Tab-separated table of C-alpha atoms in Angstrom:
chain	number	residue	atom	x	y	z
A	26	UNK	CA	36.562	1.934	57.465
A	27	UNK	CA	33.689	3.488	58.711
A	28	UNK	CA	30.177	2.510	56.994
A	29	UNK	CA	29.546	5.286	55.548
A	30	UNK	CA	32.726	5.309	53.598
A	31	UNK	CA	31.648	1.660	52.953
A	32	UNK	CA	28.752	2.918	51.334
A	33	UNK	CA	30.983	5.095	49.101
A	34	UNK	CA	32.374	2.436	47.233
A	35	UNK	CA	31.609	1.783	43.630
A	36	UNK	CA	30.023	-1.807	44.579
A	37	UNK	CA	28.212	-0.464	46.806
A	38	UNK	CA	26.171	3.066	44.768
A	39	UNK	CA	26.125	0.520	41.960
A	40	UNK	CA	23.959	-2.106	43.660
A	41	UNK	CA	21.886	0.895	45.896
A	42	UNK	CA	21.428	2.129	42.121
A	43	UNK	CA	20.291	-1.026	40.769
A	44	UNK	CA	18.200	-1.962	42.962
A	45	UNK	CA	16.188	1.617	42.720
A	46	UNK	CA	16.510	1.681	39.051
A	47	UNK	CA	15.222	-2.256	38.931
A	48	UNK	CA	12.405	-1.145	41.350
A	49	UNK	CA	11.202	1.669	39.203
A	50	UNK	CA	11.471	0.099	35.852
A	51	UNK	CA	9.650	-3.050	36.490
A	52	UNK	CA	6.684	-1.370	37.995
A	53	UNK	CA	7.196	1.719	35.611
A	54	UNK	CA	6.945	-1.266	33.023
A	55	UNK	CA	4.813	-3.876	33.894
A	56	UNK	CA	1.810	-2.088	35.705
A	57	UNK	CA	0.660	0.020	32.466
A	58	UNK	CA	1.623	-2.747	30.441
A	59	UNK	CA	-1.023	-4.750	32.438
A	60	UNK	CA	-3.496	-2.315	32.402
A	61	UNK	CA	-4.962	-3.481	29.093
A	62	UNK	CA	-6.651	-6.791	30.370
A	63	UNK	CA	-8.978	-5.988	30.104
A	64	UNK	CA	-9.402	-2.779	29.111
A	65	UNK	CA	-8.368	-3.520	26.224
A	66	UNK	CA	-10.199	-6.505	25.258
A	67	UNK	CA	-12.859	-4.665	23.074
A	68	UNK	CA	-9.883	-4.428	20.422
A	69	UNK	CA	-9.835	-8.071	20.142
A	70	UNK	CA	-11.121	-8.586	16.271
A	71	UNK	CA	-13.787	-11.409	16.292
A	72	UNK	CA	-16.347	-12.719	13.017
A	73	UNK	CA	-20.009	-13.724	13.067
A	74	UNK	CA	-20.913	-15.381	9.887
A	75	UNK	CA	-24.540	-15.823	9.344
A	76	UNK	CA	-25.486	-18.271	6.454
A	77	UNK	CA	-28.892	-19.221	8.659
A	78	UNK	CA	-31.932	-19.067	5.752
A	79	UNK	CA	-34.274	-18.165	7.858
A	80	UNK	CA	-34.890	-15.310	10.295
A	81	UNK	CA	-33.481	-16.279	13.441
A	82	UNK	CA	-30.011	-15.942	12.498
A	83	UNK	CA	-30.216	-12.521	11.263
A	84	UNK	CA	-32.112	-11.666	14.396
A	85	UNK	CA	-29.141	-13.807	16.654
A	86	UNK	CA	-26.507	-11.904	14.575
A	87	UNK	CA	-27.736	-8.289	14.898
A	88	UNK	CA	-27.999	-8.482	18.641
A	89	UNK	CA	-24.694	-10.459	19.355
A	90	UNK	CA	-23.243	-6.901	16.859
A	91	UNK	CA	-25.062	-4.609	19.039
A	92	UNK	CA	-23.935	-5.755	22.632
A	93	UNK	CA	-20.751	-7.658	22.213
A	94	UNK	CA	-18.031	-5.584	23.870
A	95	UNK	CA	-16.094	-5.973	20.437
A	96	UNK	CA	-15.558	-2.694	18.353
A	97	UNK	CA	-14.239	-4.928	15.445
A	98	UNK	CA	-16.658	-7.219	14.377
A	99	UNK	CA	-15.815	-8.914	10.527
A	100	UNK	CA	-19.160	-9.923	9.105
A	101	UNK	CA	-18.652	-9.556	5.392
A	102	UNK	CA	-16.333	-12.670	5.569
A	103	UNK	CA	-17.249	-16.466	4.263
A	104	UNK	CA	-16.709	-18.963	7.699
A	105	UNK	CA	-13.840	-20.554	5.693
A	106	UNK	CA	-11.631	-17.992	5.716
A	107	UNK	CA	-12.798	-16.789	8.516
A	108	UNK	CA	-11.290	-20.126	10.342
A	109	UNK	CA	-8.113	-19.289	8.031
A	110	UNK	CA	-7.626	-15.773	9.962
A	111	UNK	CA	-8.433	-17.402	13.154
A	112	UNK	CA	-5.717	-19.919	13.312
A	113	UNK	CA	-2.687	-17.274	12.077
A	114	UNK	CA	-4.411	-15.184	15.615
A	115	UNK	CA	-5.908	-12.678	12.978
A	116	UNK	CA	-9.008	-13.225	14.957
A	117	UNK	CA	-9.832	-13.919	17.926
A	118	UNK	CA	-13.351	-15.506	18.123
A	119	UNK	CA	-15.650	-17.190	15.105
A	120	UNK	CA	-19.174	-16.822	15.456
A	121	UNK	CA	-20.693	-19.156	12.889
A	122	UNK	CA	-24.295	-19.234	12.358
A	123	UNK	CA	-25.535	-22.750	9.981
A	124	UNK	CA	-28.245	-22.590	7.241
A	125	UNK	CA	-30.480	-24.691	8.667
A	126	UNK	CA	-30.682	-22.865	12.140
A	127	UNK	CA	-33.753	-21.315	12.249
A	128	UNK	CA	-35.303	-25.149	10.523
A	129	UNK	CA	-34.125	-26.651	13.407
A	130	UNK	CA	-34.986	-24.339	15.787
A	131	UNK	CA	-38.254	-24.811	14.922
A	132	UNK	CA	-38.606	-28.611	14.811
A	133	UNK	CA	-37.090	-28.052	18.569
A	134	UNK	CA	-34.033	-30.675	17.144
A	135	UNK	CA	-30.813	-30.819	19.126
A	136	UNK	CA	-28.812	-29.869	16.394
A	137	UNK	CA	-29.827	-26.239	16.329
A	138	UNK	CA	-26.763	-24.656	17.288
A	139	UNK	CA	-24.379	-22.110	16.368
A	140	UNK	CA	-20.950	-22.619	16.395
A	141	UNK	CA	-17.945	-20.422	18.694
A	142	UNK	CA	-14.511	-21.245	17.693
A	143	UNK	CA	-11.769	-20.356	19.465
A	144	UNK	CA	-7.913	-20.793	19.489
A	145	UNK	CA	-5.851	-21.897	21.830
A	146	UNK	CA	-2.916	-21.292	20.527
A	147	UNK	CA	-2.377	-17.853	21.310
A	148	UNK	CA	-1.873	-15.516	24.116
A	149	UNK	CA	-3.716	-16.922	26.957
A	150	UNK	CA	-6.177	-13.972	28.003
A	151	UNK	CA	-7.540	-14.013	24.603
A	152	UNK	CA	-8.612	-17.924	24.477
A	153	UNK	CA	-9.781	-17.496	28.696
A	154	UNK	CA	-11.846	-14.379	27.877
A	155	UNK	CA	-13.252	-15.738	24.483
A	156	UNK	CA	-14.561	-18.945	26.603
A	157	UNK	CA	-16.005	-16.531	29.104
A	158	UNK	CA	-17.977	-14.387	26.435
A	159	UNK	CA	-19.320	-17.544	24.722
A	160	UNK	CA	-20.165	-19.445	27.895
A	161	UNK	CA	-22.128	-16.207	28.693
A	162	UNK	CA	-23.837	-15.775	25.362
A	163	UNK	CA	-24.989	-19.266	24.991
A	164	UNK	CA	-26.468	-19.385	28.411
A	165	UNK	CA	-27.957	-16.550	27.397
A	166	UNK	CA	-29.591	-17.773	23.934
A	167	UNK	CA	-30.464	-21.322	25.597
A	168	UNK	CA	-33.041	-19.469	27.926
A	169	UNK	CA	-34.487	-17.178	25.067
A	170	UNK	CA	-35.113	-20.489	22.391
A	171	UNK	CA	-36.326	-22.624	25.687
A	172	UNK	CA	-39.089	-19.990	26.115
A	173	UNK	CA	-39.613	-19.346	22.972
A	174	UNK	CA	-40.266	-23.499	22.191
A	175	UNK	CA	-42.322	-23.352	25.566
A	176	UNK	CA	-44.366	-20.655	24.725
A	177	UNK	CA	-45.274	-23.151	21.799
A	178	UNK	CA	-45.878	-25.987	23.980
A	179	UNK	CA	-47.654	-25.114	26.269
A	180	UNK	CA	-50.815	-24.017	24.298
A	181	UNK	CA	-51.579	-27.531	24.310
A	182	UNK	CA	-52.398	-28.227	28.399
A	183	UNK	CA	-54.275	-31.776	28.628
A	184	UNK	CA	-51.129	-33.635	27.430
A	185	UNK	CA	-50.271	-37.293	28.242
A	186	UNK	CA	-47.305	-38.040	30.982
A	187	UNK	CA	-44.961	-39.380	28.263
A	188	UNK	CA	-45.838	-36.665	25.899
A	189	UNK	CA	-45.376	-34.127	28.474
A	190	UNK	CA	-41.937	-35.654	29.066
A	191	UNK	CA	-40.671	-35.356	25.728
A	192	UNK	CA	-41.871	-31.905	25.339
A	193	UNK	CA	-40.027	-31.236	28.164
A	194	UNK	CA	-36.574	-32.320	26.629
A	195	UNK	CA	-37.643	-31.049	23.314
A	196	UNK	CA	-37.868	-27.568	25.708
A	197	UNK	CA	-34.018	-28.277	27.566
A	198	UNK	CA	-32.612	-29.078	23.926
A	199	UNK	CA	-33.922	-26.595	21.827
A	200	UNK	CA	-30.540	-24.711	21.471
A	201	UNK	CA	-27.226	-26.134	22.108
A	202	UNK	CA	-24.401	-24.000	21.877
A	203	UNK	CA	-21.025	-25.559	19.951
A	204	UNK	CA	-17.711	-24.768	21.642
A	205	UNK	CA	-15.170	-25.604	19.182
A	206	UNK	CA	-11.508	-24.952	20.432
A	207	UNK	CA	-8.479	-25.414	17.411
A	208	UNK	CA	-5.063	-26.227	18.315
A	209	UNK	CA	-6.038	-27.490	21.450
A	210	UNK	CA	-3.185	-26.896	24.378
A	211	UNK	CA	-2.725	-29.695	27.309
A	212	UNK	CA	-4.034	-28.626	30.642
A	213	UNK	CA	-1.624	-27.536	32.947
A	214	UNK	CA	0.016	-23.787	32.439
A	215	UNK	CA	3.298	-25.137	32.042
A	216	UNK	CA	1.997	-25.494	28.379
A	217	UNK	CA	0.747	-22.416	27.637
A	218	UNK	CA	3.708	-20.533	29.183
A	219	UNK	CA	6.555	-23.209	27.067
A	220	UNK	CA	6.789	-20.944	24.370
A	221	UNK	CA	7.710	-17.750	26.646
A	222	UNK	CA	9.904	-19.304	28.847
A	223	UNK	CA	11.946	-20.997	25.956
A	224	UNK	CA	12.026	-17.730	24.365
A	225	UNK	CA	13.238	-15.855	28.087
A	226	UNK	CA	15.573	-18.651	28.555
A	227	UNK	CA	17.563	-17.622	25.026
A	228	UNK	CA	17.361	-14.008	25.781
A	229	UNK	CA	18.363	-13.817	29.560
A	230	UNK	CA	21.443	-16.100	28.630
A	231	UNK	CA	22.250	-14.329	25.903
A	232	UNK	CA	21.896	-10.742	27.215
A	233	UNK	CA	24.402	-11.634	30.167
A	234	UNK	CA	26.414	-13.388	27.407
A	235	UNK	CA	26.803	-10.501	25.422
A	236	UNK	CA	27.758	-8.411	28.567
A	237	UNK	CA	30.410	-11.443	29.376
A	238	UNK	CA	31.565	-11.399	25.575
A	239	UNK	CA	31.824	-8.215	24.632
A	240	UNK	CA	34.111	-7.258	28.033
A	241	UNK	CA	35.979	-10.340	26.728
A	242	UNK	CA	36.328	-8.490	23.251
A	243	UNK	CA	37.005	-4.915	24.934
A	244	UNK	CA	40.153	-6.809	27.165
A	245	UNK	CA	41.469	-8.485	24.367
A	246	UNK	CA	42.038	-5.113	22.409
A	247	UNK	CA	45.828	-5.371	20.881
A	248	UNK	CA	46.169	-9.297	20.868
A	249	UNK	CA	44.252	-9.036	17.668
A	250	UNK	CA	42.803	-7.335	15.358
A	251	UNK	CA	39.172	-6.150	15.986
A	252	UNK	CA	37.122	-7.810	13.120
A	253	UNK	CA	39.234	-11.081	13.931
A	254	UNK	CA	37.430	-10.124	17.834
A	255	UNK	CA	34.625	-9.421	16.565
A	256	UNK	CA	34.767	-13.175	14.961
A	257	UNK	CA	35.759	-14.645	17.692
A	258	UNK	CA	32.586	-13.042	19.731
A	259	UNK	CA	30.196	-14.622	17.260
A	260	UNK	CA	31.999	-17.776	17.013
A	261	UNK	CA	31.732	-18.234	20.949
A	262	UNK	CA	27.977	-17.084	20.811
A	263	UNK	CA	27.400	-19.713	18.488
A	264	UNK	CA	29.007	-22.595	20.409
A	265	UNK	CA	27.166	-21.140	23.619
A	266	UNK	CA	24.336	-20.971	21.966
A	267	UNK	CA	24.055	-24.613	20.346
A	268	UNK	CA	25.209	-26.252	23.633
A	269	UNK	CA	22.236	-23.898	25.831
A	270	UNK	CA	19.822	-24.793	23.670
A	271	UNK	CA	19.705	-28.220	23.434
A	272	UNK	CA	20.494	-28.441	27.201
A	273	UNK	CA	17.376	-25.838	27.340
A	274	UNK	CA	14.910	-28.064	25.429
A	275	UNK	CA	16.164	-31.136	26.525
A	276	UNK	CA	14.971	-29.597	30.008
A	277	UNK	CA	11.538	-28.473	28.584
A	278	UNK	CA	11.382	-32.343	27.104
A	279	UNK	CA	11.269	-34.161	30.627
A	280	UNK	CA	9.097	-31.526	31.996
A	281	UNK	CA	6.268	-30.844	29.442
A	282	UNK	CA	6.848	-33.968	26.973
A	283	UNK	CA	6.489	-31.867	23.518
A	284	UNK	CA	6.302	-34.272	20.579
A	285	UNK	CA	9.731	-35.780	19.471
A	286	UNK	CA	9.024	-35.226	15.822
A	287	UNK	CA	10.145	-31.073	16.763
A	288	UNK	CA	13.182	-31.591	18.985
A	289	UNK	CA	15.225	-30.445	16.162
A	290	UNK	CA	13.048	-27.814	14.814
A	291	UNK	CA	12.446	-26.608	18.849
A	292	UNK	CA	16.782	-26.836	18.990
A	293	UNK	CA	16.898	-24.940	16.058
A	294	UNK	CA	14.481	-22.057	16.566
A	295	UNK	CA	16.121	-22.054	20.549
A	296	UNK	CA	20.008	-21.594	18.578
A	297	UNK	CA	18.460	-18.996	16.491
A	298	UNK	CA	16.544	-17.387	19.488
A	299	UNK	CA	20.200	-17.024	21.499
A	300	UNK	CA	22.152	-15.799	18.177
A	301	UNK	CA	19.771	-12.836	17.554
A	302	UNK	CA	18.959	-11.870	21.084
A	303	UNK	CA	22.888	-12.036	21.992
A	304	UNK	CA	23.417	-9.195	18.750
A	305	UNK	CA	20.057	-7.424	19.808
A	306	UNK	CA	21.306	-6.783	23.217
A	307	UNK	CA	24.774	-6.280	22.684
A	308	UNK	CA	24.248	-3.396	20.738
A	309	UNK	CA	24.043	-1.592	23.720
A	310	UNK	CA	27.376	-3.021	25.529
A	311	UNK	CA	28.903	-2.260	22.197
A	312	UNK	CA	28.103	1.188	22.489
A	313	UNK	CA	28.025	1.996	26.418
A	314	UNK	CA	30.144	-0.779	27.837
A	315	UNK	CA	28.634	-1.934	31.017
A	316	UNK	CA	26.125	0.813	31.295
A	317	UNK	CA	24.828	-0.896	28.401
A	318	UNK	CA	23.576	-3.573	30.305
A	319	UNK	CA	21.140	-0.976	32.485
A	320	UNK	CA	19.557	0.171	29.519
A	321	UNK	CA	19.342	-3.698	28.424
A	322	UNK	CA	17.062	-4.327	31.803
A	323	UNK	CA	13.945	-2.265	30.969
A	324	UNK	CA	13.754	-3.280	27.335
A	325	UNK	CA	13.785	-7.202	28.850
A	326	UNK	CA	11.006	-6.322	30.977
A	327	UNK	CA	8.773	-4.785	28.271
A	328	UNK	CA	9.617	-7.210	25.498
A	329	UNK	CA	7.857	-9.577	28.361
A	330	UNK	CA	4.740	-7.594	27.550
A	331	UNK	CA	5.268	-7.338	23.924
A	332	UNK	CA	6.141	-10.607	23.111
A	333	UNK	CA	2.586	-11.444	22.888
A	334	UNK	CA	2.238	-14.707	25.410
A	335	UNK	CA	-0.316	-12.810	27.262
A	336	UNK	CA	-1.870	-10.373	25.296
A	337	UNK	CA	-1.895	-9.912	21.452
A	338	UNK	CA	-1.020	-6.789	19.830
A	339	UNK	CA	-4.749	-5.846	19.359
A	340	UNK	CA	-4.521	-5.369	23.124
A	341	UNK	CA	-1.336	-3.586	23.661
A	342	UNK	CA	-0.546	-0.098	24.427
A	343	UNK	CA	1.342	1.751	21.579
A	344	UNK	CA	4.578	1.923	23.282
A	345	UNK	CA	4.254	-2.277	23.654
A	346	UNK	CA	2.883	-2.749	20.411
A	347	UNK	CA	5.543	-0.501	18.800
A	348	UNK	CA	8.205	-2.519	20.679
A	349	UNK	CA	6.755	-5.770	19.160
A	350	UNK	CA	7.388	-5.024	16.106
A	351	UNK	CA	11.759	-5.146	16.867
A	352	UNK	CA	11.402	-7.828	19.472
A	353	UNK	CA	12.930	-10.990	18.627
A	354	UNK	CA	10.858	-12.874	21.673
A	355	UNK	CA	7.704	-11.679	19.935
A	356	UNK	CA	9.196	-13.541	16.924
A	357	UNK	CA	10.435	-16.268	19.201
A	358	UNK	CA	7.420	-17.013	21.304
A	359	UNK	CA	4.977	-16.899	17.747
A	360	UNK	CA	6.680	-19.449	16.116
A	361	UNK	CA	6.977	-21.640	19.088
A	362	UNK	CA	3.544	-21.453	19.262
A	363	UNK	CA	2.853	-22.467	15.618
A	364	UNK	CA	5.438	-25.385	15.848
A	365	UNK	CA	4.320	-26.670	19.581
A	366	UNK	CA	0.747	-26.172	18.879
A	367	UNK	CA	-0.543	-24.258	16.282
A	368	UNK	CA	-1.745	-25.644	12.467
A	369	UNK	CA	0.171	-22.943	10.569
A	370	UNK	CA	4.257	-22.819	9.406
A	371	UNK	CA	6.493	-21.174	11.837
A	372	UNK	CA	8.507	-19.689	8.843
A	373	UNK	CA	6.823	-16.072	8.669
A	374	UNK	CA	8.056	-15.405	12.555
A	375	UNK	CA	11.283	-17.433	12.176
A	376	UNK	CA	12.568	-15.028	9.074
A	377	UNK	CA	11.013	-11.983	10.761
A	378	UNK	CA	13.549	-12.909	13.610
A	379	UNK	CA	16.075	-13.779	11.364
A	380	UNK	CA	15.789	-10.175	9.799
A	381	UNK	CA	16.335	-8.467	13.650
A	382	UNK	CA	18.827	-10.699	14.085
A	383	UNK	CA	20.956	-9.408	10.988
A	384	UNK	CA	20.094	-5.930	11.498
A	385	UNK	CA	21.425	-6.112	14.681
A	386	UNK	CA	24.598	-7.839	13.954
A	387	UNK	CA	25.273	-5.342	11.269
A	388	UNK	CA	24.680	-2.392	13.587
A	389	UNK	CA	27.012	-3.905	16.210
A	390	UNK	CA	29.835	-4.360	12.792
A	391	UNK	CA	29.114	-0.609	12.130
A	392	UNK	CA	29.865	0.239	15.878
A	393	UNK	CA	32.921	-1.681	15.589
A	394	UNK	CA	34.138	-0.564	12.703
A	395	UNK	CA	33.521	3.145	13.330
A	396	UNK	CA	33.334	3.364	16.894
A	397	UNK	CA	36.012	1.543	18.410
A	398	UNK	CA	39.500	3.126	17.394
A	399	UNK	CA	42.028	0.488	16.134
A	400	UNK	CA	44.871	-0.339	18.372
A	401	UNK	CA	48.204	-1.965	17.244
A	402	UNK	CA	48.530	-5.849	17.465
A	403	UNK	CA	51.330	-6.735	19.724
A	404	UNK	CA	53.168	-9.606	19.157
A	405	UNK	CA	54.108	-11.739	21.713
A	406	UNK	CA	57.608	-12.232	22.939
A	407	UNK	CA	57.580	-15.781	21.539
A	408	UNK	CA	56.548	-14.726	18.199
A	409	UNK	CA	59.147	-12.033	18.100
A	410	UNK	CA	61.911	-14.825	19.079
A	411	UNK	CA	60.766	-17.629	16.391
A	412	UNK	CA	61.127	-14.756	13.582
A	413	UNK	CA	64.914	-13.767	14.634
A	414	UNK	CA	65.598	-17.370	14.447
A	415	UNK	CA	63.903	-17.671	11.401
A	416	UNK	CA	66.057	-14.163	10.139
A	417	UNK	CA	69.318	-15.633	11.735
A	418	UNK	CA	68.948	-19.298	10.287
C-alpha cells in the first residue's frame, strides 16, 4: 500500500479531520470568548452606599460615580442588602461609606475609612480586578485626605519635636482604606479552579460515556426491546456515575483538603453533575451516531467559557451568556462554589441543573421513541429450546 492510499483510509481523513476541526473550534471558541477580560469588565454591577452625615462622603461618592470604569453603579440600595446581592455574585464590588466619615476625617482618627467588599467566591477575574480597582482608589484617597489634614497642620510652624511627630502620624493615618473580602478562598489556584475541574471531570467522562453507551445501545438493537435499552443505558450511567464520582472527589480530597462535613454533598452534586451531562450530550449521539460526538466538542469548549469560573455572565458575550443559561457546568461549577466556599444554599443551581438534566433525558426518550424504528426481539436459541421442552413436557 502506497501512502497515499494510506491516507485514504477512514482512520486516517477522520483523524486529519479532527485534528483541523479541533484546531479551528478551540481558537474559533476560546479567543472571542476571552476577549471580554477585560473589555468587558465595565459590565461588572458594583454599589456605593453613602450613609456619611457630613460632606465628604457625598463628595467621595460622586467622584468614585463619575470615573469608575463601571456603567452599573447601584446607589439607591441600603449596605445590608447590598452585602445580600454581593454574596449570591449579584454584585461584584460594595462601596460602603460610614456615618461618621467625614467626623473622623476631621479629628484626623484612624478609623476614618470606607469600606470595599469583595467576594471571593466567584469567577476569579472579578475578585483579582475588584482588588486592583480598590487598591488603586484607596491609594488614591489616602494622598487627597493626607494633604488635605496637612494643609491643616501646617499653619501652625513653631511646633515642638513630639508634637510635630504626632502630627505627622495623625497626617499618614488620616484615611485608611478597609478591604473586606467574604467567603474567603485558600491561596493556591488549585482552589479557585476545584469547582471547574470537578464540574469538567463529570462532563468529559460522561460525554465519552454517552458516546461508549449509546453505541452499546445502537449494537444491542434486537436482543431487546428499545425502552428496556434505553433502561439499561441509564442504569449503567448511574453505576458509572456513582463509582467516578466518589473516586473523583476522593481525588480532589487528598489534593485540596475541602472540609469533610461536604464529602457527601460534593459526591452528590459530582453523581448529579455525570447523570445530566451524560443525557445533555448524548442527545447528539442519539440523533447523529458518532458524528454526534463532533458537534459535542465545540459546545465542551464554550460551556468552558460559559460556565462562569472565569468570568460572570455580566462579562460574557451573548453567544456565551446565551449558552449559560442550558449549561449544566454553569449549574455545576455555581453550586460548587456556594457549597466549597460560598455563605449561600447550593439548591437554586442544583435544581436549575436538575431541570437540564430532565429536559434532556426526555428529549433523548422522544428520539428514541420516534426516531429509532423498532426491530424484532430475537430470541436466543436457548430460549427457543427451554420452551419446546416446556410444550413437549
Amino acid at each position: 500500500m502506497k501512502f497515499t492510499a494510506f491516507l485514504k483510509t477512514r482512520g486516517a481523513t477522520a483523524a486529519i479531520f479532527m485534528g483541523i476541526f479541533y484546531a479551528v473550534a478551540m481558537l474559533g471558541i476560546f479567543l472571542p470568548g476571552y476577549t471580554a477580560i477585560p473589555g468587558n469588565v465595565d459590565k461588572l454591577p458594583i454599589a456605593i452606599i453613602n450613609d456619611d452625615a457630613g460632606k465628604n462622603g457625598a463628595m467621595i461618592a460622586e467622584n468614585l460615580q463619575e470615573n469608575l470604569p463601571f456603567k452599573e453603579i447601584e446607589t439607591d440600595i441600603t449596605n445590608k442588602q447590598a452585602l445580600k446581592d454581593l454574596e449570591h455574585n449579584d454584585l461584584a464590588l460594595v462601596v460602603h461609606i460610614p456615618k461618621t466619615f467625614s467626623e473622623n476625617i476631621q479629628k484626623g482618627e484612624a478609623s476614618s475609612s470606607i469600606d470595599f467588599t469583595i467576594n471571593e467566591a466567584g469567577a476569579t477575574v472579578v475578585s483579582s480586578t475588584m482588588n486592583s480597582v480598590v487598591t488603586e482608589i484607596n491609594s488614591q484617597l489616602s494622598t487627597q485626605f493626607s494633604q488635605q489634614t496637612a494643609q491643616g497642620v501646617l499653619m501652625n510652624f513653631n511646633v515642638p519635636e513630639k508634637q510635630a511627630a504626632e502630627l505627622a502620624e495623625k497626617i499618614e493615618k488620616s484615611y485608611v482604606g478597609n478591604v473586606v473580602t467574604i467567603n474567603e478562598i485558600p491561596d493556591g489556584m488549585n482552589h479557585n479552579m476545584l469547582p471547574m475541574f470537578l464540574t469538567m471531570a463529570g462532563y468529559v467522562g460522561a460525554m465519552i460515556g454517552a458516546m461508549q453507551l449509546v453505541g452499546a445501545f445502537r449494537a444491542s438493537r434486537g436482543k431487546a426491546s428499545k425502552t428496556r435499552l434505553f433502561a439499561y443505558v441509564q442504569m449503567a450511567a448511574l453505576l458509572i456515575a456513582v463509582v467516578s464520582s466518589i473516586i473523583a472527589v476522593g481525588v480532589a480530597y487528598l489534593i485540596d483538603k475541602p472540609s469533610g462535613d461536604l464529602f457527601f454533598g460534593i459526591v452528590g452534586q459530582q453523581i448529579l453533575n455525570y447523570m445530566v451531562c451524560f443525557n445533555f450530550t448524548a442527545i447528539l449521539i442519539f440523533l447523529f451516531g458518532e458524528g454526534g460526538m463532533i458537534l459535542n466538542l465545540p459546545i465542551l469548549l464554550m460551556q468552558t467559557i460559559a460556565n462562569g469560573a472565569t468570568i460572570t455572565r455580566d462579562m460574557m458575550h451573548a453567544p456565551y451568556e446565551w449558552m449559560s443559561h442550558i449549561s449544566p457546568m454553569y449549574y455545576s461549577v455555581q453550586a460548587y462554589f456556594a457549597n466549597l466556599f460560598g455563605s449561600i444554599s447550593p439548591s437554586p443551581y442544583i435544581w436549575s441543573m436538575a431541570a437540564v438534566g430532565a429536559i434532556a433525558m426526555l428529549i433523548n426518550m422522544a428520539i428514541v421513541a420516534f426516531l429509532h424504528k423498532p426491530m424484532p426481539v430475537q430470541v436466543s436459541k436457548t430460549a427457543v429450546e427451554k420452551k419446546a421442552a416446556e410444550i413437549t413436557a
